C-alpha positions as MATLAB code, in Angstrom:
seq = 'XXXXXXXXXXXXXXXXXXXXXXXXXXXXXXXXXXXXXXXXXXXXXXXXXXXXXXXXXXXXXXXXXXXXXXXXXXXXXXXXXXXXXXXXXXXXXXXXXXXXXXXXXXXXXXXXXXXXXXXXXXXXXXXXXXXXXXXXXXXXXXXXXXXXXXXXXXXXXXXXXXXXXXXXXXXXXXXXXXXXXXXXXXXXXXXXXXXXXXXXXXXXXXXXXXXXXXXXXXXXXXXXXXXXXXXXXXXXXXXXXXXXXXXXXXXXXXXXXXXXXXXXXXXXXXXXXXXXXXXXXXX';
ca = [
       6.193  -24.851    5.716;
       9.747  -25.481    5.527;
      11.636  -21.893    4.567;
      14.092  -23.730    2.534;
      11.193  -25.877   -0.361;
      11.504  -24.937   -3.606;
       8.063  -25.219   -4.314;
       7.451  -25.640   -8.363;
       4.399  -22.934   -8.173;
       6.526  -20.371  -10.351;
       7.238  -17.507   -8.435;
      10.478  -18.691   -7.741;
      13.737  -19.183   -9.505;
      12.678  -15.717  -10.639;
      14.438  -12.069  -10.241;
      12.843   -9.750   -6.726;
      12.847   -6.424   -7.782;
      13.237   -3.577   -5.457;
      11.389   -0.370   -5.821;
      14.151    1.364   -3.875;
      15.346    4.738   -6.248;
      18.980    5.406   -4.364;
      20.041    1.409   -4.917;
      22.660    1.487   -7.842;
      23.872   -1.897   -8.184;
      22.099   -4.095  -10.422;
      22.166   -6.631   -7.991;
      20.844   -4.637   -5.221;
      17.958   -3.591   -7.458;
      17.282   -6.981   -8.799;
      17.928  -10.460   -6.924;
      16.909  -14.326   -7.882;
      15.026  -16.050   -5.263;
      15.239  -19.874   -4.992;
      13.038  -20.114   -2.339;
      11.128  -18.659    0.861;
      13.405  -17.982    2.551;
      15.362  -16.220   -0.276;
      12.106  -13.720   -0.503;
      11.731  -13.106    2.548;
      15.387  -12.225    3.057;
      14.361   -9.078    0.098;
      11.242   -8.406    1.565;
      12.729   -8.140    5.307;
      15.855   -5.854    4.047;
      12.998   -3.528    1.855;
      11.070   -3.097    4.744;
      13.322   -2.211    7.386;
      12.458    1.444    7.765;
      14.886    2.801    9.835;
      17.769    1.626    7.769;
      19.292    4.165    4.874;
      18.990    2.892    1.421;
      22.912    3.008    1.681;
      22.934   -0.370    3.895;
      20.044   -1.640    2.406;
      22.085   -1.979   -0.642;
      25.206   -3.180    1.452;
      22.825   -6.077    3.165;
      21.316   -6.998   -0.765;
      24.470   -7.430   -2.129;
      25.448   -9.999    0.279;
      25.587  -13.367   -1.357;
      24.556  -15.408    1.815;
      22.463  -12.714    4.125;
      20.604  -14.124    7.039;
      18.842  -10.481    7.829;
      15.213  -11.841    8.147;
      12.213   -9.869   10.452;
       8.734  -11.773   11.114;
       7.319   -8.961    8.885;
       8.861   -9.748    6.239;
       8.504  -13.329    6.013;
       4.996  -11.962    6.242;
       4.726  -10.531    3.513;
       6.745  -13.250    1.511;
       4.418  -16.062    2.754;
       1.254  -13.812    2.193;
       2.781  -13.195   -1.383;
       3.793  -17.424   -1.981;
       0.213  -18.096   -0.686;
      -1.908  -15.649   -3.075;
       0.263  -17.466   -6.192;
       0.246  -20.942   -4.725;
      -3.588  -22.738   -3.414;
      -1.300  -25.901   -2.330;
       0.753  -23.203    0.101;
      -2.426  -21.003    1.018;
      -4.036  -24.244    1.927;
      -0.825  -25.368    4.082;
      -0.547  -21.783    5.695;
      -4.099  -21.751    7.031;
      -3.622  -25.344    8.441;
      -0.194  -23.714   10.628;
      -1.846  -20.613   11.723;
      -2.015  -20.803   15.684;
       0.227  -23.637   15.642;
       4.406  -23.328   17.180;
       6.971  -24.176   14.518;
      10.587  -25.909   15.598;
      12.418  -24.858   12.337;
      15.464  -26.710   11.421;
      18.989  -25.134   10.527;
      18.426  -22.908    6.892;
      22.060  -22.402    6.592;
      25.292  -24.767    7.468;
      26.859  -22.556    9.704;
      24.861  -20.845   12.887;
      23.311  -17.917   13.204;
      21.829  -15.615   15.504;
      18.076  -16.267   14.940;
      15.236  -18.344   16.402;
      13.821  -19.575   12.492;
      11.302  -21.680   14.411;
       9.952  -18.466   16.452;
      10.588  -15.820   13.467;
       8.080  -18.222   11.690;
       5.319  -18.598   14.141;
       5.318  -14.830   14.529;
       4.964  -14.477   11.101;
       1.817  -16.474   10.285;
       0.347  -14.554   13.316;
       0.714  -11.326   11.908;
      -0.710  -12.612    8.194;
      -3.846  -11.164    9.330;
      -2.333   -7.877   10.089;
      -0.195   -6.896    6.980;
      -2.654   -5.279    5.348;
      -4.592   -1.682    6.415;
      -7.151   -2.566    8.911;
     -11.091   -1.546    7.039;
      -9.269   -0.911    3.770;
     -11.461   -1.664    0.981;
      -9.627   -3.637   -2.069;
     -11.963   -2.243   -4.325;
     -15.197    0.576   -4.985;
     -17.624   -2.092   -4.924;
     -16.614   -3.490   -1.542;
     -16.315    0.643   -0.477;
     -19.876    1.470   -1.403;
     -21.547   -1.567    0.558;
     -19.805   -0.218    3.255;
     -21.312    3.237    3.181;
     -24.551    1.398    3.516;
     -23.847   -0.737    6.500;
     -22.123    1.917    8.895;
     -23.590    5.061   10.632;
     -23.875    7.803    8.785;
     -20.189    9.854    9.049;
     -19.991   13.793    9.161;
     -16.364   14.290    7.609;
     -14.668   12.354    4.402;
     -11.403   12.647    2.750;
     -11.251   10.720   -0.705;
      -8.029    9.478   -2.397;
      -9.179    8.856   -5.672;
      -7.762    5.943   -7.599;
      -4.712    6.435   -9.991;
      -7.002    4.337  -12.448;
     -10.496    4.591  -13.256;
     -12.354    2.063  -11.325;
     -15.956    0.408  -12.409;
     -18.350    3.349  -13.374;
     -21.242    1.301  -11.607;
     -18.915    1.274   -8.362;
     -18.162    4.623   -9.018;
     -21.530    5.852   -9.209;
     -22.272    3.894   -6.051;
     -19.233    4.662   -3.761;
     -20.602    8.719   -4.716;
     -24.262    7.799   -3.793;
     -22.860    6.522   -0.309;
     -21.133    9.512    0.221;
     -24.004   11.848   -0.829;
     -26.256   10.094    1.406;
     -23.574   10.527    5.066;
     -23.475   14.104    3.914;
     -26.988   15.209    2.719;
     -27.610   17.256    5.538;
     -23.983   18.876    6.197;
     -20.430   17.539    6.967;
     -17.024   18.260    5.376;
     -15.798   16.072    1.687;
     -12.466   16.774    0.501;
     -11.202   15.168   -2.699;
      -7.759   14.103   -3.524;
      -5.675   12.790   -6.305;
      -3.254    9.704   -5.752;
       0.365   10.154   -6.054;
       1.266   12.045   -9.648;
       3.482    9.675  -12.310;
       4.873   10.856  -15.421;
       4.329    7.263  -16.208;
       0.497    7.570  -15.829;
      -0.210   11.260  -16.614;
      -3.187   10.570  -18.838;
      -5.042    8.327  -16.860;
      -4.517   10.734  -13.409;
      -5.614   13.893  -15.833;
      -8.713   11.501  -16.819;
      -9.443   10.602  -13.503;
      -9.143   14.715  -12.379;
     -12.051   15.246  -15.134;
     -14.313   12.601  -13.522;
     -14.022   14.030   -9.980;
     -14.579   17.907  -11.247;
     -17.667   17.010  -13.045;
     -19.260   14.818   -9.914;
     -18.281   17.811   -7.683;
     -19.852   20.449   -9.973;
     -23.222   18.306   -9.568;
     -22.970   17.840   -6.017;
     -22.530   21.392   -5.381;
     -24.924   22.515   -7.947;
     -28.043   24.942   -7.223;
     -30.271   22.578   -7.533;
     -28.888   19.694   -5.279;
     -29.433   21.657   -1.998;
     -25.940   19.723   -0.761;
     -25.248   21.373    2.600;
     -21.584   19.666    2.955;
     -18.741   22.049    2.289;
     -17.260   20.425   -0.494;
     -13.056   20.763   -1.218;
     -11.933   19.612   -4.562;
      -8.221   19.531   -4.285;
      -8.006   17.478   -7.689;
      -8.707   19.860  -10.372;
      -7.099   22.610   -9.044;
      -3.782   20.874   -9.731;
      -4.762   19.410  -13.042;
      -3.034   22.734  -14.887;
      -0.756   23.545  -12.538;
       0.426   21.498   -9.591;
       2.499   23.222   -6.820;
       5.571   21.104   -5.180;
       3.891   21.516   -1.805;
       0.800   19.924   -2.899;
      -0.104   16.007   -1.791;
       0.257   14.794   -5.523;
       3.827   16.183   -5.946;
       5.378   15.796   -2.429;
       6.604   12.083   -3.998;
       8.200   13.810   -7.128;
       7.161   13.164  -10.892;
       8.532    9.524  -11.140;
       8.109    8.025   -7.473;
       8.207    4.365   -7.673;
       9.329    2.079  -10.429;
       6.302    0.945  -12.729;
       3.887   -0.122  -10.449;
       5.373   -1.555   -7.570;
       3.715   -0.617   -4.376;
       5.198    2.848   -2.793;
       7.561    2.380    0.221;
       6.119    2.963    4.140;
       7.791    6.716    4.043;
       6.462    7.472    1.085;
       2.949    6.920    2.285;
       3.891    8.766    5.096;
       4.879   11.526    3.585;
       1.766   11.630    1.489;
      -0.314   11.525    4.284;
       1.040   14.406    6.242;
       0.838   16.413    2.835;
      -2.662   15.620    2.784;
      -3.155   15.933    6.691;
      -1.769   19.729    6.478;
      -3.752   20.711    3.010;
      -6.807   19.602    4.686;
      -6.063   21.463    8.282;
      -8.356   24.358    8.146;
     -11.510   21.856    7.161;
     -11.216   18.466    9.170;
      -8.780   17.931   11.892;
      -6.386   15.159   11.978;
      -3.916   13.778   14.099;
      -0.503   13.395   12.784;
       0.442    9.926   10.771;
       3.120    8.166   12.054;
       4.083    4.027   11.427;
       2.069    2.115   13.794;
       5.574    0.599   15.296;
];
């Protein structure tokens, strides 16, 4: 568990890109990691919300920065483990246990290593949304298993998931709201980068809503499709805009405020039909 092994799995010795727009230094936007503790250096500086990108680049350009937070060696040992069995293995063997960590650099610093590290694995659990579903198939066993639910918002995928999962995820949701409720649909995030697939994807969810509200189907829901009415034109002030056209660099994950900000979009679109409290980052 030692911050400092340079384990021979393969993810490091490699470059840690950033998806941070403002940073203009290449090696701001790009850094080799030799280890841990290297990563989690990146990851901690990334993540630390309250900081403009101006001295996040400052901190990344450092050759010898010692910024580290528990969350982000979270996320780095979460991210070693998923790549490495030998590591996940090790990890799940520490968790619950207090680590005395010795010096990671030859001069001192102002930092408990040993306590930064037990925090971490204790919050390995936590890093991820809490009931998220990883995929459609996990979603729609879910909509069998829990009471039945009066009011749905769905994000829909910015790539076409399983048709059988589909099909099943919709079933669930026809089934909470056969005999009234509120459904609102919603694209992900637009990308110029992805355009076809988020057009494609704006097709699917106007044909299942044209069925579900359909003459025949007796659906009692009130049914929002706030998908295809941007597939044409899409308004600045709508959800799938507020992150601009190119948000995030290829497909790294998009940054805490930008999933903020796309939530209160959605939050305030959605205000007249299903009340919500406003989003804010849980600390």
């Amino acid at each position: 568990m030692h911050l400092r092994r340079q384990c021979e799995c393969g993810l490091f010795g490699r470059m840690a890109h950033l998806a941070i727009l403002a940073l203009k230094h290449p090696l701001a936007r790009s850094k080799k990691v030799q280890d841990l503790l290297q990563l989690a250096n990146v990851a901690s500086i990334s993540e630390m919300e309250w900081w403009g990108d101006g001295r996040k680049e400052d901190e990344l350009r450092k050759k010898n920065s010692f910024h580290l937070t528990s969350y982000g060696l979270a996320l780095a040992i979460d991210a070693h483990r998923r790549r490495c069995h030998e590591y996940a293995e090790a990890v799940e063997e520490a968790k619950g246990k207090r680590y005395e960590h010795s010096a990671v650099f030859s001069w001192k610093i102002q930092l408990d290593v040993g306590e930064c590290l037990t925090t971490a694995l204790a919050m390995l659990d936590r890093i991820e949304l809490p009931g998220s579903a990883k995929n459609w198939s996990t979603l729609a066993k879910k909509f069998l298993s829990i009471p039945l639910v009066t009011s749905f918002i769905v994000v829909l995928p910015d790539r076409m998931p399983d048709s059988r999962a589909m099909r099943q995820t919709l079933i669930g949701l026809e089934r909470h709201l056969q005999c009234g409720g509120a459904l609102a649909f919603f694209p992900s995030p637009y990308e110029d980068s992805n355009e076809a697939e988020w057009k494609k994807m704006g097709e699917v969810c106007s044909e299942f809503v044209n069925y579900l509200t359909g003459p025949t189907r007796n659906f009692e829901a009130i049914v929002r499709d706030h998908y295809s009415d941007v597939l044409e034109k899409a308004p600045y002030t709508h959800p799938a805009l507020c992150l601009g056209a190119d948000p995030r660099f290829k497909r790294s994950p998009f940054m805490g405020r930008q999933i903020l900000l796309f939530l209160e979009k959605l939050r305030l679109t959605v205000d007249d039909l299903i009340k919500l409290c406003p989003f804010d980052f849980s600390s």
